[in-house]
mmCIF file of C-alpha atoms in Angstrom:
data_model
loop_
_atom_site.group_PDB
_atom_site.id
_atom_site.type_symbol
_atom_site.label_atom_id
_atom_site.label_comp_id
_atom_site.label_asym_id
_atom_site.label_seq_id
_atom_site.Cartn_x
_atom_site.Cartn_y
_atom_site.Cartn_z
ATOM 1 C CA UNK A 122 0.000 0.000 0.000
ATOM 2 C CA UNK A 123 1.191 3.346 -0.918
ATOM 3 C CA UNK A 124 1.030 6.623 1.291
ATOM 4 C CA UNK A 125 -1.477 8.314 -1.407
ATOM 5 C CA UNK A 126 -4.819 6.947 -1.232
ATOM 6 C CA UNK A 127 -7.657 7.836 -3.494
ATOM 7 C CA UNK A 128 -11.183 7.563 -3.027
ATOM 8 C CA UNK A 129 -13.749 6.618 -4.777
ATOM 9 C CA UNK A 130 -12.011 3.579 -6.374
ATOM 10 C CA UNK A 131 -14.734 3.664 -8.968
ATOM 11 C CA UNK A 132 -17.078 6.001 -9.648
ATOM 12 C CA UNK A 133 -20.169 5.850 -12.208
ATOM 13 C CA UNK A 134 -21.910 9.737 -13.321
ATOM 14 C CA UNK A 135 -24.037 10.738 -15.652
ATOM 15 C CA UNK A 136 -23.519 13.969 -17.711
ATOM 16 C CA UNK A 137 -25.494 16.089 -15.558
ATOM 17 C CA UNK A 138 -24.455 14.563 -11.961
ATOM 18 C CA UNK A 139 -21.653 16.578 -9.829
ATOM 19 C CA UNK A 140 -18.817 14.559 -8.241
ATOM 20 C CA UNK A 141 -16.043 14.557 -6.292
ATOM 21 C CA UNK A 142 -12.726 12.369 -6.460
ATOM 22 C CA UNK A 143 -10.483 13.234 -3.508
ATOM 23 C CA UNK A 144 -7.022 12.272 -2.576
ATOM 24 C CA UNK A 145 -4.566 11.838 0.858
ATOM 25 C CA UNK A 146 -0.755 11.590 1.149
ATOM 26 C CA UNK A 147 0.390 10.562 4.344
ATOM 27 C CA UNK A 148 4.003 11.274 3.212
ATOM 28 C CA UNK A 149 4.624 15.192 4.291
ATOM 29 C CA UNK A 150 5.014 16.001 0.707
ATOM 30 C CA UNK A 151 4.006 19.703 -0.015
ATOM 31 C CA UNK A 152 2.963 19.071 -4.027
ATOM 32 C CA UNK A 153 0.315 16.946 -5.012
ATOM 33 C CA UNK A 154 -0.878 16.491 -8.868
ATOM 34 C CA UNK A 155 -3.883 15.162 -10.788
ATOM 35 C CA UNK A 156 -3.352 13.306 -13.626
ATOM 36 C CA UNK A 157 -5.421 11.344 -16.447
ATOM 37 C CA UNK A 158 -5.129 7.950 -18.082
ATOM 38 C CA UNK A 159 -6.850 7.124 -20.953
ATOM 39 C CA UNK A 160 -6.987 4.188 -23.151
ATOM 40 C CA UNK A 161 -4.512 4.243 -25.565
ATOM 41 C CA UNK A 162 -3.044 7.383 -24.636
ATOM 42 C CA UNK A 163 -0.264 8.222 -22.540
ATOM 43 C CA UNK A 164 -0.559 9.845 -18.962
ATOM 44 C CA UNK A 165 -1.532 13.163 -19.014
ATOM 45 C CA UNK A 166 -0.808 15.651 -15.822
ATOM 46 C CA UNK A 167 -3.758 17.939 -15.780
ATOM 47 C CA UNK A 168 -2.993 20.063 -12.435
ATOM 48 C CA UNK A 169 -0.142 20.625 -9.936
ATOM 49 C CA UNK A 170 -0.391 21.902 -6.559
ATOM 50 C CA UNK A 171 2.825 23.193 -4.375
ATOM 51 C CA UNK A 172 1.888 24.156 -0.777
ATOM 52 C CA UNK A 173 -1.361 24.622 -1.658
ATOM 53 C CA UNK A 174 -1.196 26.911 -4.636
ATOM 54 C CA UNK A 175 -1.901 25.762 -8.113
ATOM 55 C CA UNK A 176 0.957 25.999 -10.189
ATOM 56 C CA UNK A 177 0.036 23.882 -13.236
ATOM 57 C CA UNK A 178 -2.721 23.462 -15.253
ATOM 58 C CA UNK A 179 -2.492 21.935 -18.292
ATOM 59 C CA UNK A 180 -5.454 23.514 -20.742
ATOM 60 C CA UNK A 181 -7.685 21.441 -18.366
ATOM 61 C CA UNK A 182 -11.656 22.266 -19.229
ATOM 62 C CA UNK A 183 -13.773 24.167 -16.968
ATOM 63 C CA UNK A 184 -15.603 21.022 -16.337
ATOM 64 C CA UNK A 185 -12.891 19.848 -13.696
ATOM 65 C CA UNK A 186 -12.431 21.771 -10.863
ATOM 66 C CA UNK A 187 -9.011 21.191 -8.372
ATOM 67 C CA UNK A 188 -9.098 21.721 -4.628
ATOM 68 C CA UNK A 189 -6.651 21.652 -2.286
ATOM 69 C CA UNK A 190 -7.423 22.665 1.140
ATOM 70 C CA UNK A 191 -4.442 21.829 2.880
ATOM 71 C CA UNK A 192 -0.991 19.750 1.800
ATOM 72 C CA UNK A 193 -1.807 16.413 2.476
ATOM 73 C CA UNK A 194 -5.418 16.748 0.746
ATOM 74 C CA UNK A 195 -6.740 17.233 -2.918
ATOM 75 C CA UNK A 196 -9.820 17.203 -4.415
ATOM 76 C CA UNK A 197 -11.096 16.987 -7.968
ATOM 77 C CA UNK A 198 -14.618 18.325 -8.538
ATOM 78 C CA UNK A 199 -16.724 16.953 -11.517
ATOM 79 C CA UNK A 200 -19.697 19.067 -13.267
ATOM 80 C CA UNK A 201 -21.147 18.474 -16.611
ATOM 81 C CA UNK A 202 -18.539 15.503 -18.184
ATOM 82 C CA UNK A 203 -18.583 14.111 -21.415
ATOM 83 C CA UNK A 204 -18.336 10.353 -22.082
ATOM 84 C CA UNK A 205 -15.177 11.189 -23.022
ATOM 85 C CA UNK A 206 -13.463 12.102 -19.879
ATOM 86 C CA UNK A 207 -14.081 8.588 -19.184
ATOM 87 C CA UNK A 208 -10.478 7.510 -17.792
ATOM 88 C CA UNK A 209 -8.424 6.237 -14.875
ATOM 89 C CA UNK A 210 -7.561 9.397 -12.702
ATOM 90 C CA UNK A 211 -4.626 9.323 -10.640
ATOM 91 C CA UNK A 212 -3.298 11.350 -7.693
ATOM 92 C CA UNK A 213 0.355 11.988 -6.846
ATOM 93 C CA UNK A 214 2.646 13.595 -4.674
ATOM 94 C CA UNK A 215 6.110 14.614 -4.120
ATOM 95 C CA UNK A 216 8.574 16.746 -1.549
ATOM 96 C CA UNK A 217 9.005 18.835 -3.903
ATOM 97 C CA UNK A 218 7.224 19.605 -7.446
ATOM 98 C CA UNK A 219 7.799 17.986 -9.921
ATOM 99 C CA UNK A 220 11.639 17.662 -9.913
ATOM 100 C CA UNK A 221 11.770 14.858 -7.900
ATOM 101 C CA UNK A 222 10.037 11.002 -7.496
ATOM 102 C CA UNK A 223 6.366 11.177 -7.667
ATOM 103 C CA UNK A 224 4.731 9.012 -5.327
ATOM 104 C CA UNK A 225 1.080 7.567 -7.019
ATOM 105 C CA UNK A 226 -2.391 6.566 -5.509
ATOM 106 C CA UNK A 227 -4.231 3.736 -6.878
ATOM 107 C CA UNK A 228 -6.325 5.932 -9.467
ATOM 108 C CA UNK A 229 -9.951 6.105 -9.318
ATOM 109 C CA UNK A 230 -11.653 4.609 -12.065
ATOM 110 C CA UNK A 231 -14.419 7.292 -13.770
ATOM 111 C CA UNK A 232 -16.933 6.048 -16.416
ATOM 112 C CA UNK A 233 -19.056 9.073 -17.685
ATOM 113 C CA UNK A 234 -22.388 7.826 -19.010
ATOM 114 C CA UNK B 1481 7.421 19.532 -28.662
ATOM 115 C CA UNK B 1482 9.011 16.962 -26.385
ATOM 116 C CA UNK B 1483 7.475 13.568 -27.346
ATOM 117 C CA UNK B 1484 8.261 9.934 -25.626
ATOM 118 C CA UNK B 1485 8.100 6.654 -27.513
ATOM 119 C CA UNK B 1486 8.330 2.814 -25.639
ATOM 120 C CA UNK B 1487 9.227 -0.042 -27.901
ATOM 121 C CA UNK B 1488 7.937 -2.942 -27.841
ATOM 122 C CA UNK B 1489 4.217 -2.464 -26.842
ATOM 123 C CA UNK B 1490 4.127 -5.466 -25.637
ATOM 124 C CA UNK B 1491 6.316 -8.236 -25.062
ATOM 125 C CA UNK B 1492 6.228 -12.090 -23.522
ATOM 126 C CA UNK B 1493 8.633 -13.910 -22.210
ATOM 127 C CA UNK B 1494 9.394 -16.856 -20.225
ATOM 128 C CA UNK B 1495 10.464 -16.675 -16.673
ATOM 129 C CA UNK B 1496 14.281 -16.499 -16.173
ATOM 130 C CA UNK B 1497 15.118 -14.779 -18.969
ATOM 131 C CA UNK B 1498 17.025 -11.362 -19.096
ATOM 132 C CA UNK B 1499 15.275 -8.910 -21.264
ATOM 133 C CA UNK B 1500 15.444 -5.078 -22.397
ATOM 134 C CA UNK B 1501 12.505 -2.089 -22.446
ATOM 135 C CA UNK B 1502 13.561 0.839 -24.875
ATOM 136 C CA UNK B 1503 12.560 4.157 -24.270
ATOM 137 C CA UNK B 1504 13.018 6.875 -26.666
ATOM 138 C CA UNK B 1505 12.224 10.981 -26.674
ATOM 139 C CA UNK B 1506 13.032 13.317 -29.221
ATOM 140 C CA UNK B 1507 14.232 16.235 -27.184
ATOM 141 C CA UNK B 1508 17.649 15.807 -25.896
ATOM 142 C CA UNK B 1509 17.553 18.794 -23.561
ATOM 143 C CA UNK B 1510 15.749 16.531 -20.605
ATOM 144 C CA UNK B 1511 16.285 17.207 -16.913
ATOM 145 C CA UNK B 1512 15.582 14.059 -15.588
ATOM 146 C CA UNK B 1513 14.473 10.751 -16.970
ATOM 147 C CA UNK B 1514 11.990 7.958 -14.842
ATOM 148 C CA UNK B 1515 11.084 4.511 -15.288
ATOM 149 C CA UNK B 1516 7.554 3.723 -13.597
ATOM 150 C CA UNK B 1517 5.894 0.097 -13.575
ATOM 151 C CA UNK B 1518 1.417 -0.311 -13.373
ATOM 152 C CA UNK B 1519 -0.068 -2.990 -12.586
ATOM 153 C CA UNK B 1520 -3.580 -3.547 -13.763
ATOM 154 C CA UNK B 1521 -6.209 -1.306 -12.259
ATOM 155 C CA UNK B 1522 -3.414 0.146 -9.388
ATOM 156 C CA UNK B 1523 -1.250 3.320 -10.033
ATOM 157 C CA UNK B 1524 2.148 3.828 -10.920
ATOM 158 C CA UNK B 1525 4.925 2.276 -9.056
ATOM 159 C CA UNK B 1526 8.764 4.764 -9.447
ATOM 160 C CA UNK B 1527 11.069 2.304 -10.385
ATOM 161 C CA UNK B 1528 14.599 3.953 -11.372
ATOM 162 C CA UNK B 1529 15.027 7.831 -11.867
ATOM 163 C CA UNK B 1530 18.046 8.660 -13.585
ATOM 164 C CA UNK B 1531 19.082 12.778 -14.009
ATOM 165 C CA UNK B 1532 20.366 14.084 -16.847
ATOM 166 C CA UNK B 1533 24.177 13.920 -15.470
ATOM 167 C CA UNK B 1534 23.831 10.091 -14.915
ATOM 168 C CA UNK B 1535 24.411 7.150 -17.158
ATOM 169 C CA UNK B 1536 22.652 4.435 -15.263
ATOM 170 C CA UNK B 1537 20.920 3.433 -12.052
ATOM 171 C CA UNK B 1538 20.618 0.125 -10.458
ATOM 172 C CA UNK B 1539 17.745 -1.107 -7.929
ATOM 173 C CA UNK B 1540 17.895 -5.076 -7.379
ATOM 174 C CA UNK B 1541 17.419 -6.807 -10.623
ATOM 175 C CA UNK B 1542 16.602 -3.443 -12.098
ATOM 176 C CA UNK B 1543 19.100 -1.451 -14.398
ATOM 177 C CA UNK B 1544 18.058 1.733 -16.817
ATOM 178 C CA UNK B 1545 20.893 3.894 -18.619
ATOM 179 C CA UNK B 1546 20.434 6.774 -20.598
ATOM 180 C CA UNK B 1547 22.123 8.419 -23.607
ATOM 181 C CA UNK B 1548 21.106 11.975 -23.543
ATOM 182 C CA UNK B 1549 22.841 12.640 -26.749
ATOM 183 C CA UNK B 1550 20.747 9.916 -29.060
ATOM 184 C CA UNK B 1551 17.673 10.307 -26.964
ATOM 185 C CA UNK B 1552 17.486 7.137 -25.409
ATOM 186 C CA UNK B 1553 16.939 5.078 -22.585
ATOM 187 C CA UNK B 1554 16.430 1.255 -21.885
ATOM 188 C CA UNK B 1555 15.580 -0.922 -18.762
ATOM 189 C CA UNK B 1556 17.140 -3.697 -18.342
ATOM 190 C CA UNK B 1557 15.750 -6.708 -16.036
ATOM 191 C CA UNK B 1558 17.557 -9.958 -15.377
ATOM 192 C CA UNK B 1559 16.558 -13.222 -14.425
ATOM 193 C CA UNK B 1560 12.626 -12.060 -14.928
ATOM 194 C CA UNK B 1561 9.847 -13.213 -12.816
ATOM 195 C CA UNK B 1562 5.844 -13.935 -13.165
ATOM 196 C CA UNK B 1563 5.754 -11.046 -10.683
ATOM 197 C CA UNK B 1564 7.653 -8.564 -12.943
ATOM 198 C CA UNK B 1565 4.050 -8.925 -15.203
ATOM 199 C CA UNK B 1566 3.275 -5.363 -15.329
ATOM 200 C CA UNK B 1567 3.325 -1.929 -17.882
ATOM 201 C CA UNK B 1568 6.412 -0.611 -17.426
ATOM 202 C CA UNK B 1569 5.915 3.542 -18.262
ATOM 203 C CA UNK B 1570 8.994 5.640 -19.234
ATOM 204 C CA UNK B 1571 8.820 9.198 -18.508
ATOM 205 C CA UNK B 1572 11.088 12.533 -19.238
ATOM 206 C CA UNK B 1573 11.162 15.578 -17.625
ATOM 207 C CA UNK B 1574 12.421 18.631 -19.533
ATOM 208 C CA UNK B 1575 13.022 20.853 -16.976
ATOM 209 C CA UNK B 1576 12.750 21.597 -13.139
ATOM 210 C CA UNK B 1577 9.313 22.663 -12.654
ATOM 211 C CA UNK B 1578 7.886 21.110 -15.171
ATOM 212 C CA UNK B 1579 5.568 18.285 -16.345
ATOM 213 C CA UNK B 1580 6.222 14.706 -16.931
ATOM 214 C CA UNK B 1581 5.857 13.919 -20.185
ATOM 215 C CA UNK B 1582 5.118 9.618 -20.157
ATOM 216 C CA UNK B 1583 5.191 7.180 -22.975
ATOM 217 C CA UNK B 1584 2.488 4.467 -23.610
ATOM 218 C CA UNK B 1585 4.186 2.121 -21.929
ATOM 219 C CA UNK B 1586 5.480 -1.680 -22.540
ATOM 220 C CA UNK B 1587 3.537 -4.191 -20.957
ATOM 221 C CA UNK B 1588 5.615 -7.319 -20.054
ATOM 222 C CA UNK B 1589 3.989 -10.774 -19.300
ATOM 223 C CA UNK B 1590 6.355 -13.445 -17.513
ATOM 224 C CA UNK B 1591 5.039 -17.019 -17.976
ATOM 225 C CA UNK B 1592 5.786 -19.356 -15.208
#
C-alpha cells in the first residue's frame, strides 16, 4: 500500500451529476498532482499543486475543478462531463514539485455515461 | 514539442530470462528521466530515476541507462519473474518545474 490513497475507487456519473474524487498523502510532501489515463493514450498531468497553490494546469476544461485545502489533501470536482473524460484518474505527490520522485495513488476509475 | 516513444508495446517472455525495455524521446535537452511500472487497475509504481548527469541506475534486478545525446533510454531486467508482469511507463522531464511527459508504456507478461 502506498502513502497516497484515493477515493472513490470507482465512480459511475451521468452527464449532468456533480462529483467529487479526492485524494490523501500521508508522506509530508508539499505538491500533489492530478493526472489522467486514458486508453490508448499516454498519462496526461492535468494540475499541480505546491503548498497549496496551483501551479500547473495543463489547458484542463472548466468542467474539472481542483481543490486543495491543505498539503496532504486534494480534491477533484466533476460538473457536466462528457463520455469522453471517461479515464483512470490518478493522484500523486512529491517533496518537492515535480523535480523529484512522484509518489502515485491507486487511481480512481471514472466512467461518464 | 518533447514527445516519448516505448518499444515494444508489448512483449512475452518466459520466466528467467534477461530482457530489455527501450525508451526513446526526441528532445535531448531533458532534466531528468523515470522509469515507472502499473499494474492492472493500481497506479504507478517509481522504479529507477536517472538525471540528466547520470548514465545508469541500479535497484535489485533493475538497471536503466540513458544516452542523452541519441535520446534514449532502456531498462534492463535480469533473471525475470511472473511477478515482474506489469506496464512498465517511461517518462522525461524537460526541466525543473515542469511536467512529466510519459510514454504508452510496454507491458511485459512473464510465464511461469
Amino acid at each position: 500500500e502506498t502513502g497516497v490513497t484515493q477515493t472513490p475507487r470507482h465512480l459511475v456519473m451521468g452527464m449532468t451529476n456533480k462529483k467529487s474524487l479526492k485524494c490523501e498523502q500521508h508522506l509530508g510532501h508539499n505538491a500533489m498532482y492530478w493526472y489522467k489515463q486514458s486508453a490508448k493514450k499516454p498519462l496526461e498531468l492535468m494540475f499541480v499543486y505546491n503548498f497549496k497553490e496551483q501551479t500547473e494546469n495543463n489547458s484542463v476544461p472548466s468542467r474539472f475543478s481542483p481543490e486543495c485545502p491543505n498539503s496532504s489533501h486534494l480534491f477533484l470536482h466533476l460538473h457536466t462531463l462528457q463520455p469522453e473524460d471517461s479515464a483512470l484518474y490518478l493522484c500523486a505527490s512529491s517533496q518537492d514539485p515535480l523535480a523529484d520522485t512522484q509518489y502515485f495513488g491507486p487511481g480512481t476509475r471514472l466512467t461518464v455515461l | 514539442k518533447q514527445e516519448v516513444t516505448q518499444i515494444p508495446a508489448a512483449l512475452s517472455v518466459p520466466e528467467g530470462e534477461n530482457l530489455v525495455l527501450n525508451c526513446s524521446f526526441t528532445d535531448s535537452a531533458i532534466y531528468n528521466l523515470q522509469w515507472f511500472r502499473q499494474d492492472p487497475g493500481k497506479g504507478l509504481t517509481s522504479l529507477l530515476l536517472i538525471q540528466s548527469s547520470q548514465r545508469e541506475q541500479t535497484s535489485g534486478r533493475l538497471n536503466a541507462s540513458l544516452d542523452k545525446s541519441s535520446g534514449r533510454s532502456t531498462l534492463y531486467i535480469a533473471a525475470s519473474q511472473p511477478g515482474d508482469s506489469a506496464t512498465y511507463l517511461c517518462a522525461v522531464q524537460n526541466q525543473a518545474g515542469t511536467a512529466l511527459i510519459f510514454g504508452k508504456g510496454t507491458t511485459l507478461s512473464v510465464s511461469s
